[in-house]
XYZ file of C-alpha atoms in Angstrom:
770
model
C -5.766 -8.176 10.785
C -3.590 -10.751 12.334
C -0.092 -11.122 12.110
C 2.635 -13.609 13.536
C 5.758 -12.921 14.761
C 7.674 -14.688 12.403
C 5.657 -12.619 9.480
C 6.917 -9.129 11.458
C 10.071 -10.181 11.837
C 10.761 -11.690 8.746
C 9.562 -8.281 7.094
C 11.962 -6.235 9.044
C 14.905 -8.528 8.732
C 15.044 -9.231 4.630
C 16.029 -8.751 2.390
C 17.817 -5.622 3.767
C 18.065 -5.168 7.688
C 14.980 -2.581 8.717
C 12.619 -0.059 6.275
C 14.537 2.933 5.130
C 17.133 3.838 3.357
C 18.955 7.110 2.073
C 18.901 7.696 -1.740
C 21.012 10.677 -3.535
C 18.774 12.791 -5.601
C 21.867 14.005 -7.816
C 24.131 11.852 -9.897
C 27.524 11.081 -8.341
C 29.053 8.806 -11.135
C 31.663 10.638 -12.436
C 34.782 12.372 -11.076
C 32.887 15.734 -12.295
C 29.866 14.992 -10.437
C 32.146 14.245 -7.354
C 33.795 17.339 -7.483
C 30.222 18.908 -7.527
C 28.774 17.070 -4.416
C 31.197 17.379 -2.420
C 34.726 19.355 -2.360
C 35.454 21.776 -4.082
C 31.724 22.377 -4.963
C 29.856 22.541 -2.202
C 31.798 25.054 -0.913
C 29.383 27.945 -3.154
C 26.014 26.492 -1.501
C 27.879 26.683 1.689
C 28.929 30.564 1.233
C 25.213 31.315 -0.236
C 23.537 30.160 2.859
C 26.317 32.040 4.869
C 25.049 35.171 3.354
C 21.680 33.972 3.361
C 20.257 31.314 5.429
C 17.233 30.926 3.913
C 18.997 29.941 0.577
C 19.245 26.561 3.170
C 15.988 25.472 1.543
C 16.965 26.309 -2.289
C 20.436 24.352 -2.006
C 19.689 21.229 0.850
C 16.875 19.082 1.274
C 16.311 20.521 4.769
C 12.331 21.551 3.555
C 11.606 17.931 2.851
C 13.338 16.532 6.020
C 11.402 15.857 9.352
C 12.599 14.173 12.267
C 10.825 11.915 14.067
C 12.528 12.112 17.747
C 11.895 9.558 20.691
C 13.035 8.424 24.041
C 10.973 5.009 23.696
C 9.352 5.854 26.876
C 5.876 4.793 25.379
C 5.940 2.828 22.284
C 2.482 1.720 21.394
C 1.358 -0.895 23.583
C 4.555 -2.035 25.054
C 5.508 0.974 27.324
C 9.079 2.115 28.138
C 10.944 -0.115 26.235
C 14.245 2.681 25.624
C 15.144 4.256 22.926
C 16.972 1.667 20.967
C 13.696 -1.077 21.142
C 11.818 1.883 19.824
C 13.915 2.335 16.575
C 11.766 0.009 14.236
C 8.570 1.951 15.216
C 10.415 5.524 14.270
C 11.883 3.858 11.035
C 8.004 2.845 10.683
C 6.950 6.384 10.975
C 9.617 7.116 8.045
C 7.736 4.496 5.930
C 4.659 6.141 5.976
C 6.066 9.712 5.705
C 7.457 8.463 2.956
C 4.722 6.552 1.388
C 1.697 8.624 1.879
C 3.026 12.029 1.566
C 7.014 11.997 0.385
C 8.366 13.821 3.206
C 11.989 12.429 3.724
C 12.713 11.448 7.539
C 15.723 10.823 9.983
C 14.985 8.819 12.811
C 16.691 9.811 16.389
C 16.552 7.660 19.081
C 17.540 9.404 22.374
C 18.454 7.748 25.572
C 17.266 9.986 28.171
C 14.737 10.232 30.662
C 15.224 13.639 31.046
C 12.380 16.339 29.290
C 15.255 19.163 29.590
C 17.793 16.757 27.768
C 15.531 16.191 24.943
C 14.696 19.600 24.836
C 17.909 21.385 24.472
C 18.696 18.085 21.948
C 15.764 19.153 19.674
C 17.178 22.865 19.589
C 20.706 22.018 18.982
C 19.493 20.323 16.111
C 16.754 22.935 14.403
C 19.566 23.648 11.817
C 18.868 19.966 10.291
C 15.260 19.807 9.962
C 12.347 21.280 8.452
C 10.393 20.088 10.945
C 10.181 17.770 14.287
C 7.616 14.876 14.841
C 7.827 13.777 18.775
C 6.979 10.513 19.187
C 6.434 7.595 21.965
C 7.577 10.000 24.795
C 5.321 9.588 28.147
C 2.968 11.918 29.356
C 3.601 14.479 31.162
C 7.051 14.942 29.812
C 5.642 14.965 26.240
C 3.495 17.782 27.116
C 6.431 19.950 28.989
C 8.831 19.078 25.377
C 6.271 20.125 23.224
C 5.141 23.278 24.883
C 8.850 24.558 25.264
C 9.842 23.434 21.729
C 6.847 25.740 20.635
C 7.781 28.684 22.189
C 11.494 28.692 21.174
C 11.869 26.997 17.566
C 11.115 28.215 14.517
C 10.035 24.997 12.630
C 6.886 22.752 13.327
C 7.016 20.534 16.518
C 4.341 18.405 16.423
C 3.741 15.291 19.190
C 1.864 13.015 16.819
C 1.093 10.834 19.706
C -1.512 13.609 21.026
C -2.498 15.411 17.832
C -3.118 12.984 15.103
C -5.778 10.636 17.386
C -7.368 14.256 18.274
C -7.368 15.427 14.752
C -8.643 12.069 13.214
C -10.855 11.121 15.685
C -12.309 14.848 15.601
C -13.061 14.202 11.978
C -15.030 11.548 12.815
C -16.973 13.315 15.545
C -18.015 15.949 13.503
C -19.557 13.430 11.144
C -21.103 11.116 13.219
C -22.898 13.967 15.251
C -23.809 14.957 11.557
C -25.464 11.671 11.009
C -27.215 11.395 13.682
C -28.475 15.097 13.949
C -26.652 15.639 17.043
C -25.353 19.795 18.269
C -22.197 19.274 19.308
C -22.639 22.133 21.741
C -24.942 19.720 23.969
C -23.327 16.269 23.499
C -22.145 14.523 27.092
C -18.703 12.946 26.149
C -16.608 10.411 28.624
C -12.971 9.955 27.909
C -11.136 7.119 29.161
C -7.823 7.605 28.951
C -6.113 10.470 30.329
C -2.622 10.202 28.971
C -1.182 12.243 25.826
C -3.960 11.568 23.139
C -7.012 11.592 25.598
C -5.845 15.043 26.928
C -5.146 16.342 23.509
C -8.509 14.712 22.433
C -10.255 16.195 24.700
C -8.617 19.956 24.113
C -9.567 19.297 20.474
C -12.790 18.635 20.736
C -12.997 21.474 22.842
C -12.196 23.595 19.984
C -14.161 22.120 17.785
C -17.014 23.135 19.664
C -17.751 20.809 22.470
C -18.615 22.635 25.808
C -15.962 21.869 28.279
C -18.259 21.609 30.947
C -19.636 18.702 29.311
C -16.616 16.636 29.221
C -15.860 13.805 31.875
C -12.615 12.864 32.107
C -11.483 9.120 33.344
C -8.140 7.188 34.250
C -7.061 3.995 35.911
C -8.206 6.036 39.531
C -12.122 6.864 38.083
C -13.526 10.211 37.046
C -11.078 12.986 37.128
C -13.179 15.633 39.331
C -12.513 18.662 41.457
C -10.549 18.224 44.606
C -9.053 14.614 43.629
C -5.623 14.276 44.861
C -4.593 11.041 43.438
C -2.934 10.723 40.055
C -3.278 14.409 39.179
C -1.445 16.459 37.318
C -2.215 20.231 35.567
C -3.210 18.923 32.406
C -5.625 16.696 34.115
C -6.991 19.401 36.148
C -7.880 21.338 33.270
C -10.894 18.503 32.787
C -11.720 18.199 36.483
C -15.481 18.396 37.066
C -17.891 19.092 40.061
C -19.584 15.772 40.222
C -20.635 13.118 42.417
C -19.502 10.533 39.407
C -16.543 7.896 40.490
C -16.804 5.554 38.134
C -16.517 5.295 34.270
C -19.765 2.653 34.595
C -21.463 5.766 35.909
C -20.204 8.327 33.911
C -21.478 6.498 30.884
C -25.428 6.241 31.373
C -26.796 9.082 29.091
C -23.416 9.911 27.536
C -23.618 10.763 23.940
C -20.034 9.983 23.305
C -17.490 7.730 24.344
C -13.741 8.317 23.425
C -11.342 5.418 24.863
C -7.785 5.977 24.594
C -6.845 3.448 27.381
C -6.741 -0.580 26.826
C -8.909 -3.729 25.490
C -12.047 -4.458 27.336
C -12.333 -1.227 29.261
C -16.200 -1.057 28.419
C -18.738 -3.665 28.101
C -22.149 -3.805 26.538
C -23.949 -2.749 29.533
C -22.455 0.565 29.380
C -22.777 1.096 25.911
C -26.288 0.350 26.664
C -26.991 2.987 29.170
C -25.760 5.524 26.702
C -28.272 8.179 25.212
C -29.422 7.110 22.058
C -27.584 6.778 18.625
C -24.334 6.787 20.902
C -20.968 7.328 19.243
C -18.566 5.020 20.397
C -14.547 5.845 19.536
C -13.235 2.518 21.210
C -9.433 3.671 20.116
C -7.146 1.466 22.416
C -4.797 -0.361 19.923
C -4.006 -2.937 19.189
C -7.082 -4.127 20.774
C -10.502 -1.784 21.117
C -12.370 -0.920 24.759
C -15.047 -3.028 23.253
C -14.799 -5.014 19.770
C -17.305 -3.765 16.751
C -18.940 -7.083 17.117
C -19.837 -6.219 20.546
C -21.020 -2.882 20.475
C -23.126 -3.644 17.492
C -24.505 -6.670 19.258
C -25.530 -4.191 22.066
C -27.482 -1.948 20.240
C -28.284 -1.415 16.788
C -28.179 2.502 16.598
C -24.895 2.269 18.052
C -21.829 4.344 15.914
C -18.485 3.029 16.589
C -14.973 3.857 15.352
C -11.984 1.477 16.475
C -7.972 1.638 15.652
C -8.388 -1.505 13.421
C -8.453 -1.900 9.725
C -10.553 -4.721 10.144
C -13.705 -2.644 10.823
C -15.468 0.349 9.360
C -14.000 3.729 10.749
C -10.520 3.052 11.282
C -9.160 5.681 13.407
C -5.208 5.927 11.712
C -2.941 8.315 12.574
C -1.507 7.970 9.325
C -4.023 9.812 7.726
C -2.878 12.786 9.792
C 0.615 13.057 10.218
C 2.240 12.649 6.382
C -0.578 15.246 5.117
C 0.272 18.056 8.001
C 3.418 18.008 8.003
C 3.448 18.046 3.926
C 1.428 20.909 4.290
C 3.716 22.774 6.414
C 6.913 22.189 5.229
C 5.521 23.277 1.799
C 4.860 26.767 3.101
C 7.986 27.165 5.370
C 5.582 27.157 8.286
C 7.228 28.101 12.002
C 4.703 25.996 13.603
C 1.919 23.579 13.200
C -0.764 26.196 15.427
C -4.389 24.996 16.346
C -5.774 26.576 13.166
C -4.107 24.014 10.992
C -4.851 21.292 13.389
C -8.565 22.108 12.816
C -8.237 22.871 9.114
C -6.826 19.180 9.083
C -9.882 17.953 11.207
C -12.358 19.890 8.840
C -11.129 18.738 5.492
C -11.085 14.871 6.583
C -14.679 15.935 7.379
C -15.808 17.298 4.469
C -13.754 14.758 1.985
C -15.441 11.745 3.685
C -19.027 13.375 2.362
C -18.072 13.472 -1.373
C -18.463 11.106 -3.624
C -15.813 7.964 -3.141
C -14.337 6.906 -6.675
C -14.339 3.765 -7.668
C -11.043 2.993 -7.710
C -10.696 3.870 -3.785
C -13.649 1.266 -3.614
C -11.622 -1.470 -5.172
C -9.012 -0.837 -3.362
C -11.023 -1.915 -0.420
C -12.796 -4.588 -2.004
C -16.375 -2.854 -1.777
C -18.616 -2.150 -4.492
C -19.697 1.079 -2.666
C -18.475 3.582 0.154
C -20.891 6.011 1.195
C -21.037 8.609 4.105
C -23.087 7.357 6.843
C -22.680 5.166 10.118
C -20.020 2.962 8.279
C -18.249 5.281 6.563
C -17.225 8.605 8.691
C -13.274 9.500 7.500
C -11.732 8.918 4.097
C -9.901 5.434 3.559
C -5.448 6.082 4.173
C -5.210 4.947 0.742
C -7.752 7.158 -0.725
C -5.249 9.797 -2.791
C -7.502 12.873 -2.283
C -6.414 12.979 1.180
C -2.996 14.608 -0.031
C -4.733 16.768 -1.792
C -7.558 17.613 0.542
C -5.555 17.949 3.831
C -2.359 19.270 2.848
C -3.478 22.204 0.765
C -5.977 22.911 3.981
C -3.237 22.875 6.719
C -1.382 24.923 4.035
C -4.213 27.433 3.477
C -4.449 27.716 7.182
C -0.853 28.245 7.767
C -1.006 31.455 5.717
C -4.002 32.693 6.765
C -3.014 32.541 10.301
C 0.595 33.827 9.889
C 3.116 31.227 10.134
C 3.506 30.599 6.576
C 7.012 31.863 5.226
C 6.432 31.157 1.813
C 2.761 31.823 0.590
C 1.503 29.596 -2.254
C -1.253 29.654 -4.625
C -3.789 26.950 -3.663
C -4.540 25.878 -7.413
C -1.285 25.389 -8.771
C -0.420 23.993 -5.038
C -3.111 21.312 -5.611
C -1.672 20.521 -8.983
C 1.868 19.778 -7.296
C 0.351 17.542 -5.285
C -1.210 15.546 -7.069
C 1.886 15.393 -9.205
C 4.213 14.490 -6.325
C 3.455 10.886 -5.847
C 2.124 10.002 -9.427
C -0.061 7.141 -10.399
C 2.691 4.674 -9.763
C 2.154 4.546 -6.372
C -0.996 2.672 -6.349
C 0.158 -0.026 -9.118
C 1.669 -2.496 -7.077
C -1.467 -3.064 -4.738
C -3.837 -2.432 -8.140
C -4.399 -6.281 -8.624
C -4.837 -7.418 -5.013
C -7.772 -4.521 -4.487
C -9.244 -6.363 -7.717
C -8.895 -9.591 -6.658
C -10.540 -8.777 -3.135
C -13.767 -7.623 -4.769
C -14.403 -11.498 -6.000
C -11.668 -14.003 -4.646
C -11.409 -17.387 -6.768
C -9.926 -20.691 -6.002
C -6.567 -20.767 -6.914
C -4.879 -24.070 -6.911
C -1.106 -24.463 -6.471
C 0.731 -27.997 -6.960
C 3.567 -27.095 -4.400
C 1.143 -26.873 -1.995
C 3.800 -28.352 0.890
C 6.472 -25.660 -0.497
C 7.172 -23.046 2.585
C 6.857 -20.098 0.558
C 3.398 -21.351 -1.050
C 2.262 -22.049 2.605
C 3.101 -18.777 3.796
C 2.322 -17.136 0.271
C -1.595 -18.686 1.026
C -1.923 -17.750 4.440
C -1.650 -14.041 3.455
C -4.295 -14.661 0.967
C -6.616 -15.882 3.010
C -5.685 -13.002 5.661
C -6.158 -10.510 3.137
C -9.248 -12.403 1.521
C -7.226 -12.261 -2.214
C -7.993 -15.905 -3.043
C -9.027 -18.831 -2.016
C -6.188 -21.400 -2.056
C -6.494 -25.479 -2.703
C -2.989 -26.862 -1.908
C -2.145 -30.049 -3.621
C -0.081 -32.812 -1.621
C -0.256 -35.185 0.885
C -2.350 -34.001 3.701
C 0.020 -34.936 6.718
C 3.133 -33.468 4.940
C 1.258 -30.105 4.195
C -0.147 -30.221 7.657
C 2.993 -30.782 9.623
C 4.780 -28.057 7.292
C 1.893 -25.681 8.472
C 2.315 -26.410 12.192
C 6.252 -26.406 11.810
C 6.234 -22.715 9.978
C 2.885 -21.832 12.449
C 0.689 -20.907 9.626
C -2.529 -21.479 9.969
C -4.437 -23.960 6.565
C -7.789 -22.315 7.943
C -9.877 -21.423 4.433
C -7.721 -23.384 2.798
C -8.724 -26.982 0.989
C -6.258 -29.547 0.581
C -6.321 -32.086 -2.360
C -4.061 -35.144 -2.351
C -4.017 -36.511 -6.390
C -2.573 -39.653 -4.753
C -6.352 -40.353 -3.242
C -8.674 -37.629 -4.891
C -12.001 -38.660 -5.477
C -11.808 -37.407 -9.208
C -8.741 -38.915 -9.956
C -10.419 -41.599 -12.241
C -12.210 -38.733 -14.147
C -9.087 -37.085 -14.762
C -7.175 -39.749 -15.903
C -10.239 -40.815 -18.358
C -10.407 -37.025 -19.413
C -6.480 -36.569 -19.815
C -6.533 -39.781 -21.782
C -8.949 -38.302 -23.943
C -6.538 -35.444 -24.621
C -4.005 -37.074 -25.213
C -4.255 -40.362 -27.094
C -3.400 -39.049 -30.113
C -0.489 -37.438 -28.635
C 0.909 -41.077 -27.423
C -0.471 -41.119 -24.455
C -1.894 -44.624 -23.252
C -4.936 -45.327 -20.718
C -2.110 -46.454 -18.365
C 0.226 -43.647 -18.933
C -2.289 -40.986 -18.029
C -3.428 -42.740 -14.587
C 0.157 -42.683 -14.281
C 0.399 -38.799 -15.688
C -2.126 -37.638 -13.281
C 0.086 -38.267 -10.388
C 1.948 -35.147 -11.493
C 0.625 -32.517 -9.502
C 1.005 -30.184 -12.050
C -1.118 -32.242 -14.297
C -3.617 -32.489 -11.783
C -3.612 -28.748 -11.058
C -3.950 -27.998 -14.772
C -7.153 -30.910 -14.859
C -8.826 -29.158 -11.856
C -8.803 -26.002 -14.333
C -10.286 -28.058 -17.618
C -12.910 -29.385 -15.210
C -13.905 -26.664 -13.091
C -12.962 -27.646 -9.972
C -10.610 -24.483 -9.775
C -10.143 -21.189 -11.151
C -6.879 -20.820 -11.673
C -2.986 -21.964 -11.370
C 0.114 -20.709 -10.112
C 3.404 -22.982 -9.940
C 6.903 -22.921 -10.416
C 8.474 -22.081 -7.232
C 10.389 -25.214 -7.256
C 10.767 -26.439 -10.857
C 11.665 -25.007 -14.374
C 9.406 -23.057 -16.176
C 8.581 -25.886 -18.765
C 7.610 -28.585 -16.073
C 5.337 -26.229 -15.079
C 3.988 -24.650 -18.249
C 4.030 -27.908 -20.321
C 0.735 -29.468 -18.742
C -0.778 -26.484 -18.717
C -0.644 -26.316 -22.635
C -1.304 -30.059 -22.841
C -4.599 -29.344 -21.110
C -5.726 -26.202 -20.667
C -4.275 -24.514 -24.228
C -4.419 -21.281 -25.278
C -6.791 -18.444 -25.825
C -8.917 -18.725 -28.616
C -7.595 -17.112 -31.695
C -3.829 -16.849 -30.376
C -0.917 -18.874 -31.540
C 1.490 -18.026 -28.565
C 1.372 -17.839 -25.016
C 3.818 -15.145 -23.768
C 5.216 -13.725 -20.438
C 5.641 -9.877 -19.435
C 6.599 -8.294 -16.376
C 5.358 -4.676 -14.419
C 8.605 -2.624 -13.705
C 8.124 0.243 -11.007
C 10.880 2.323 -11.177
C 12.359 4.498 -8.017
C 10.882 7.088 -9.740
C 7.480 5.950 -9.647
C 7.050 5.064 -13.376
C 5.389 1.853 -14.468
C 6.673 -0.082 -17.349
C 5.093 -3.520 -19.006
C 7.839 -5.440 -20.831
C 7.544 -8.562 -23.066
C 8.159 -11.095 -24.004
C 10.683 -12.190 -20.986
C 9.568 -15.673 -20.754
C 8.650 -17.887 -23.325
C 9.372 -17.269 -27.289
C 13.034 -16.940 -28.149
C 12.722 -15.271 -31.494
C 9.147 -14.205 -32.432
C 8.218 -13.107 -35.766
C 6.273 -10.205 -36.371
C 3.006 -11.814 -36.273
C 3.901 -13.166 -33.010
C 5.060 -9.331 -31.888
C 1.745 -8.635 -32.711
C -0.153 -11.000 -30.296
C 2.967 -10.176 -27.464
C 1.429 -6.625 -28.038
C -1.869 -6.859 -28.060
C -1.863 -8.797 -24.498
C 0.739 -6.549 -22.795
C -1.167 -3.562 -23.878
C -4.491 -5.508 -22.211
C -2.525 -6.564 -19.173
C -1.455 -2.863 -18.838
C -5.505 -1.895 -18.740
C -5.478 -4.026 -15.945
C -3.608 -2.164 -14.062
C -5.540 1.022 -14.667
C -2.750 2.121 -17.371
C -3.667 3.107 -20.697
C -1.126 1.534 -23.049
C 1.505 3.508 -25.291
C 3.172 0.669 -26.921
C 6.675 0.637 -28.315
C 7.881 -1.924 -30.981
C 11.834 -1.998 -29.867
C 14.746 -2.199 -31.500
C 18.493 -1.100 -31.890
C 17.140 1.446 -34.247
C 14.718 4.552 -34.510
C 12.484 4.214 -37.283
C 14.411 3.119 -40.407
C 17.904 4.254 -39.479
C 19.368 1.128 -39.693
C 18.158 -1.869 -42.681
C 18.347 -5.239 -40.977
C 15.933 -8.179 -40.897
C 15.631 -7.692 -36.960
C 14.409 -3.618 -37.588
C 12.208 -5.084 -40.534
C 10.347 -7.726 -38.635
C 9.330 -5.010 -35.912
C 8.527 -2.570 -38.876
C 6.344 -5.178 -40.275
C 4.794 -5.964 -36.547
C 4.139 -2.409 -36.144
C 2.085 -1.983 -39.612
C 0.218 -5.145 -38.489
C -0.654 -3.403 -35.310
C -2.428 -0.372 -36.626
C -4.212 -2.965 -38.724
C -5.422 -5.236 -36.274
C -6.731 -2.437 -33.799
C -6.403 0.855 -34.980
C -7.331 2.623 -31.335
C -3.800 1.366 -30.083
C -1.226 3.957 -29.352
C 1.787 2.090 -30.705
C 4.998 2.794 -32.905
C 8.356 1.824 -33.937
C 10.568 0.392 -34.403
C 12.223 2.336 -31.666
C 15.312 2.321 -29.333
C 14.482 1.533 -26.115
C 16.438 5.001 -24.840
C 14.342 7.162 -27.425
C 11.084 5.398 -26.349
C 10.674 6.318 -22.952
C 12.114 9.689 -22.972
C 9.185 12.197 -23.582
C 12.001 15.108 -25.124
C 13.648 12.866 -27.354
C 10.314 11.682 -29.144
C 9.160 15.387 -29.003
C 12.295 16.788 -30.105
C 13.408 13.942 -33.246
C 10.631 12.455 -33.421
C 7.531 14.949 -33.701
C 5.596 12.678 -35.777
C 6.024 9.781 -33.388
C 2.659 8.290 -31.827
C 4.149 7.994 -28.450
C 3.477 11.555 -27.038
C 4.399 11.472 -23.478
C 6.797 8.418 -24.213
C 5.954 4.356 -24.168
C 5.100 2.260 -21.151
C 4.344 -1.029 -22.629
C 7.876 -1.824 -24.149
C 7.987 -4.914 -26.423
C 11.418 -6.243 -27.386
C 12.605 -7.820 -30.148
C 13.399 -11.486 -29.204
C 13.458 -12.989 -25.745
C 17.183 -12.807 -24.980
C 17.211 -8.783 -24.682
C 13.673 -9.013 -23.063
C 14.886 -10.849 -20.292
C 17.990 -9.502 -19.716
C 16.823 -5.547 -19.476
C 14.257 -6.919 -17.300
C 16.556 -8.551 -14.757
C 19.190 -5.897 -15.099
C 16.332 -3.062 -14.364
C 15.610 -5.019 -11.354
C 19.154 -5.891 -9.693
C 21.007 -2.773 -11.263
C 18.161 -0.337 -11.604
C 16.322 -1.046 -8.364
C 13.048 -1.374 -10.087
C 10.038 -3.548 -7.980
C 9.087 -6.068 -10.558
C 5.590 -7.633 -10.278
C 5.847 -11.269 -12.812
C 6.295 -13.093 -14.471
C 2.887 -12.735 -15.890
C 2.018 -15.733 -18.300
C -0.791 -13.941 -21.195
C -2.524 -15.668 -23.768
C -3.869 -19.048 -21.764
C -7.286 -19.842 -22.393
C -7.656 -19.991 -18.308
C -5.341 -18.744 -15.566
C -2.261 -19.957 -15.323
C 0.592 -18.395 -13.927
C 4.409 -20.083 -13.863
C 6.699 -18.407 -10.573
C 10.366 -17.913 -10.729
C 12.125 -20.189 -8.630
C 13.977 -17.403 -6.686
C 10.086 -16.060 -5.849
C 9.524 -14.403 -2.820
C 6.088 -14.780 -0.526
C 5.118 -11.154 -1.707
C 5.699 -12.220 -5.571
C 3.662 -15.300 -4.919
C 0.530 -13.126 -3.444
C 1.450 -10.296 -6.379
C 1.162 -13.402 -8.893
C -1.284 -15.030 -7.036
C -3.882 -11.863 -7.169
C -3.041 -11.513 -11.288
C -4.449 -15.102 -11.519
C -7.562 -14.695 -9.463
C -8.681 -11.277 -11.833
C -7.769 -13.387 -14.586
C -10.100 -15.598 -13.260
C -12.964 -13.054 -12.678
C -12.164 -12.225 -16.182
C -12.398 -15.498 -17.607
C -16.122 -15.470 -18.967
C -14.803 -13.125 -21.879
C -12.777 -15.911 -23.245
C -13.570 -19.533 -25.157
C -13.496 -22.292 -22.818
C -9.774 -24.323 -23.673
C -11.440 -27.558 -24.613
C -13.164 -26.182 -27.841
C -9.768 -24.769 -29.031
C -7.012 -26.753 -30.726
C -3.930 -24.956 -30.832
C -0.171 -25.525 -31.529
C 2.175 -25.793 -28.825
C 4.980 -23.351 -28.420
C 8.639 -23.903 -28.345
C 9.365 -24.008 -24.383
C 11.985 -22.308 -22.913
C 13.444 -21.661 -19.115
C 12.423 -18.805 -16.831
C 14.343 -19.167 -13.613
């Protein structure tokens, strides 16, 4: 995937610089809280830890805290750029630890090239951390540092550049050899790259069953052979062979496996063709492999290839390793990450790849099916099962090998792992993954807007949708050039010169001639981009419309309602937001956008549409009809309206889990419902919240986002016969992408709805949503 310089800088710069923050796990809102969090209350756990040092895991976060430590001497493909310049990488590592395994991280950048200083620093920091992940330290210093720390420290120390690649590629190796039916004890393996990763991979492959004498190691000087003096060290010497081979090309003749941890273009098609039948090629150089997937496949049809890239099958990505390895190690308080634990991680990944892949994972990658074989050797990073399989395997190996200080029951532990991240962790991408399965044409009336152009670039790049930009071609092209955004994969349509302009005007006149629109006015109105875009949807020239980043809500939705209209059977359109809390809980809030004072009948439509939207996110709806009272505690017209809506909902959809009227805090508190309202259907708490009016819904949503720190997806417009979504004027590029993905999924489901041109409905009252 191509990422521009500006995209990368924007991602790291805003809205808050960097990628990580510290979030307290205890409240600190009152004087009492302050006295507990700090002096005098904090003295009590200090004294307990003094008496029993193991209590540090009981009273502090040490048991879930890892240091990502680097001196910046071997950062990605950038080389020795220094500790400070390497900080974004270490923060990125922290993000991956947290996202994939819920492990907390402090990144530590050390301004030293002296291995002894780094060793001493880590030893002094041992009381702070539950483990240390060494990162981007050049060879051979990294070997010396890790070896010394493993001997002297009682917490796990793991150099991911060495062992991460070894563990994941080792899983791919086991499965590739199984696919082609080769004995691991007999295969010949050629390594290109004798740095930290290359040496570690070779050693790990030996532990997996490759014979050391069957490995040829190459570096920038050629084959590592017995008696070679130039560029040697004790780590390379372990793989020096008695051989006449001197070049990489010579070594690859007849080889079964190539493992590249070197540089772009290190091998060519002729070298791949010289390998044994059914060759296995791991071209793992980043960001560009030793040979591309396409070139390797073109060289011979029987090749199995893995790379470090996400846009090809079999991505060897270290994120499949370190988060889950540390998760397992931390949870049993392991004193080390030993070879048994690394082997367990490899075998867990290899075994998981042979399991039936859930549909949710296939949807996440925009494919109908993932099946063990040449194109699927190792699991995908976003497969939630990796956490359960790998972390539990590592924990089990730690217990078996005697380094676990706190053994766990594995069945109980697996259940804990499953609950750690929760269902919400995949929600924000659910619609994008569904959209990728069948991208549709999305028209953007604000085609020359900067945020729209950047969002459309992402839509094309991630294969989410096919953008149609409305506006003058020269203006759009100039703006794109200025932004450095490619227009490849996008269609530009200028309403002023479009070939369908006349046909659209005639259709508009036919639609609106009895609503005061003359033929002349229809020709004038069609120049309005929102009108033109809506007509494209009506006439089948586009599948969905997304607009509003430069306009008021009513200016965007009015043409859509007049031209596209509502879904058959509905009397109102409405809007909702998906809200993901910091705890990972997911809620759907409605109506946040359209209906100021909905009737009981309107609330029924809003609830049914929002419940349907929750199901699109693969969430089973539990609907709470909100008020300022719970179950008749107050006699007021608003409460009566909500109670009436609940009665109508039970009639409209008897299968829907819905209850009310109920106060908002009661609705989202399972314990309150269980204790005070055992008769309620909302067991486990509500996840769809229907407000009695627009004011309360809109205010609550914005406060939750701003003050509560919730992540919102939306606004999502519901009830249109064809997909139309209205953006907030403050929408970010990411929010535009999310809304566009929802529009694409709407279009995918559109066949289930009646066509708007045969349905006549009353246009609702319009309000602002900015």
